[in-house]
Coordinates of C-alpha atoms in Angstrom, one line a residue:
L1 CA 118.4 122.4 109.3
D2 CA 117.4 118.8 110.0
I3 CA 119.9 116.6 108.2
I4 CA 118.0 113.4 108.9
A5 CA 114.7 114.8 107.5
T6 CA 116.6 116.1 104.4
L7 CA 118.2 112.7 103.8
I8 CA 114.9 110.9 104.2
R9 CA 113.2 113.2 101.7
T10 CA 116.1 112.4 99.3
L11 CA 115.1 108.8 99.5
G12 CA 112.2 109.8 97.3
D13 CA 114.6 111.3 94.6
E14 CA 114.0 109.8 91.1
D15 CA 117.8 109.2 90.7
C16 CA 118.9 105.8 92.1
T17 CA 122.4 107.0 92.8
T18 CA 121.1 109.9 94.9
Q19 CA 118.8 107.4 96.8
D20 CA 121.7 105.1 97.4
S21 CA 123.8 108.0 98.7
A22 CA 121.1 109.0 101.1
I23 CA 120.8 105.4 102.4
S24 CA 124.5 105.2 103.0
E25 CA 124.6 108.6 104.8
L26 CA 121.6 107.6 107.0
V27 CA 123.2 104.4 108.0
D28 CA 126.3 106.4 109.0
I29 CA 124.1 108.7 111.1
E30 CA 123.0 105.7 113.2
K31 CA 126.5 105.8 114.9
V32 CA 125.8 109.3 116.2
K33 CA 122.0 109.6 116.7
P34 CA 120.5 106.1 116.7
E35 CA 117.3 106.9 118.6
E36 CA 116.5 110.0 116.5
L37 CA 117.2 108.1 113.3
L38 CA 115.0 105.2 114.3
H39 CA 112.1 107.5 115.1
A40 CA 112.5 109.4 111.8
L41 CA 112.7 106.2 109.8
M42 CA 109.6 104.7 111.5
Q43 CA 107.7 107.8 110.5
A44 CA 109.1 107.6 106.9
L45 CA 107.6 104.1 106.6
E46 CA 104.2 105.9 106.6
D47 CA 105.2 108.3 103.8
K48 CA 103.0 108.4 100.7
N49 CA 106.1 108.2 98.5
E50 CA 106.9 104.5 97.9
Y51 CA 110.6 105.4 97.3
V52 CA 110.8 107.0 100.7
K53 CA 109.2 103.9 102.3
N54 CA 111.5 101.5 100.5
G55 CA 114.6 103.6 101.3
A56 CA 113.6 103.8 105.0
L57 CA 113.2 100.0 105.0
Q58 CA 116.7 99.5 103.4
V59 CA 118.2 101.8 106.1
L60 CA 116.4 99.9 108.9
T61 CA 117.7 96.6 107.6
K62 CA 121.3 97.9 107.6
M63 CA 121.1 99.3 111.1
N64 CA 122.2 97.3 114.1
L65 CA 118.8 97.0 115.7
Q66 CA 117.1 94.5 117.9
D67 CA 113.7 96.0 117.6
S68 CA 110.5 94.2 116.8
E69 CA 109.0 97.5 115.7
I70 CA 110.8 97.1 112.4
V71 CA 109.1 93.8 111.7
I72 CA 105.7 95.2 112.8
A73 CA 106.2 98.1 110.4
C74 CA 107.2 95.9 107.6
T75 CA 104.2 93.7 108.2
K76 CA 101.9 96.8 108.1
I77 CA 103.5 98.0 104.9
L78 CA 103.2 94.6 103.3
E79 CA 99.4 94.8 103.8
N80 CA 99.2 98.3 102.2
S81 CA 102.1 98.7 99.8
R82 CA 102.1 98.7 96.1
N83 CA 105.7 97.7 96.1
E84 CA 105.8 94.4 97.9
W85 CA 109.2 93.5 96.5
A86 CA 111.1 96.1 98.5
V87 CA 109.3 95.0 101.7
I88 CA 110.1 91.3 100.9
K89 CA 113.7 92.2 100.4
A90 CA 113.8 94.0 103.8
L91 CA 112.0 91.1 105.5
D92 CA 114.5 88.6 104.0
T93 CA 117.3 90.6 105.5
I94 CA 115.6 90.8 108.9
V95 CA 114.7 87.1 108.9
S96 CA 118.3 86.2 107.9
N97 CA 119.8 88.4 110.6
N98 CA 117.5 88.1 113.6
S99 CA 115.0 85.3 113.8
T100 CA 113.8 86.5 117.2
L101 CA 111.9 89.3 115.4
I102 CA 109.6 86.9 113.6
T103 CA 106.0 87.4 114.7
P104 CA 102.9 85.4 113.9
E105 CA 101.6 88.5 112.0
L106 CA 104.7 88.5 109.8
I107 CA 104.4 84.8 109.1
D108 CA 100.7 85.3 108.2
A109 CA 101.6 88.2 105.9
L110 CA 104.2 86.2 104.1
I111 CA 101.9 83.2 103.7
Q112 CA 99.2 85.5 102.3
I113 CA 101.6 86.9 99.7
L114 CA 102.7 83.3 98.8
N115 CA 99.1 82.2 98.4
Q116 CA 98.4 85.2 96.1
N117 CA 101.5 84.7 93.9
W118 CA 102.1 81.0 93.5
D119 CA 100.4 80.6 90.2
I120 CA 102.0 83.6 88.5
A121 CA 104.7 82.1 86.3
G122 CA 108.2 83.2 87.3
T123 CA 107.0 85.9 89.8
V124 CA 109.8 87.1 92.0
L125 CA 107.5 87.1 95.0
G126 CA 106.4 83.6 94.4
K127 CA 110.0 82.4 94.3
T128 CA 111.3 84.6 97.2
V129 CA 108.6 84.1 99.8
P130 CA 109.1 80.3 100.1
A131 CA 112.8 80.8 100.6
I132 CA 112.1 83.3 103.4
L133 CA 109.6 81.0 105.0
G134 CA 112.2 78.2 104.8
K135 CA 114.6 80.4 106.8
I136 CA 112.2 80.9 109.7
D137 CA 113.4 78.5 112.3
Q138 CA 110.1 78.0 114.1
E139 CA 107.9 75.0 114.4
N140 CA 104.9 76.7 112.9
P141 CA 102.4 74.3 111.1
K142 CA 101.1 77.3 109.0
I143 CA 104.5 77.6 107.4
L144 CA 104.6 73.9 106.5
V145 CA 101.1 73.9 105.2
A146 CA 101.8 76.9 103.0
L147 CA 105.0 75.4 101.6
V148 CA 103.4 72.0 100.9
K149 CA 100.5 73.7 99.0
A150 CA 103.0 75.8 97.0
A151 CA 105.0 72.7 96.2
R152 CA 101.9 71.0 94.9
K153 CA 100.1 73.9 93.2
G154 CA 102.6 76.6 92.3
D155 CA 104.2 77.3 88.9
R156 CA 107.4 75.4 88.4
Y157 CA 109.6 78.1 89.9
V158 CA 107.4 78.5 93.0
R159 CA 107.3 74.7 93.4
L160 CA 111.1 74.5 93.2
A161 CA 111.5 77.3 95.8
A162 CA 108.9 75.6 98.1
I163 CA 110.6 72.2 97.8
E164 CA 114.0 73.7 98.6
A165 CA 112.5 75.5 101.6
L166 CA 110.8 72.3 102.8
G167 CA 114.1 70.4 102.5
K168 CA 115.7 72.9 104.9
R169 CA 113.0 72.5 107.6
R170 CA 114.0 70.7 110.8
S171 CA 110.5 69.2 111.4
F172 CA 108.6 67.2 108.8
E173 CA 105.5 66.7 111.0
L174 CA 102.4 67.9 109.2
T175 CA 98.8 67.0 109.8
E176 CA 96.8 66.8 106.6
E177 CA 94.4 69.7 106.1

């Protein structure tokens, strides 16, 4: 009986309490079998069930990993997932905890989501993505351009989030595009 596989399948349960229990137990398994768990979770990120994918992401963000594969997987899921919010939440955790995992592909995916959601009044994505971009401590002109555009063109909540993110940037150098 494969306990890890069983718990990962349980991530797809319709009951939130059961999902949360599975997440908690999987995080505990990391202490005993970290490589095996990582491999199984990376496979779960490709599952057709969105709950399984989202649960796997939650477990990955709670694990003590220094592995850029997580960010790459999140970026791929962002491009193909119907539930962007779970991925954004996972990426926010990753960005907050380990800025060395930020890749150009991740930044591009976040900017794409921002550009697609800045005019939808009150959208969670539109408000959250600028905050995540503001946490990325890299001198990347794409981030500044995206935040400036959102501050100028977004709905009021997106503009506010973009302005706050711009205020946290260390560099204010931006060439007009």
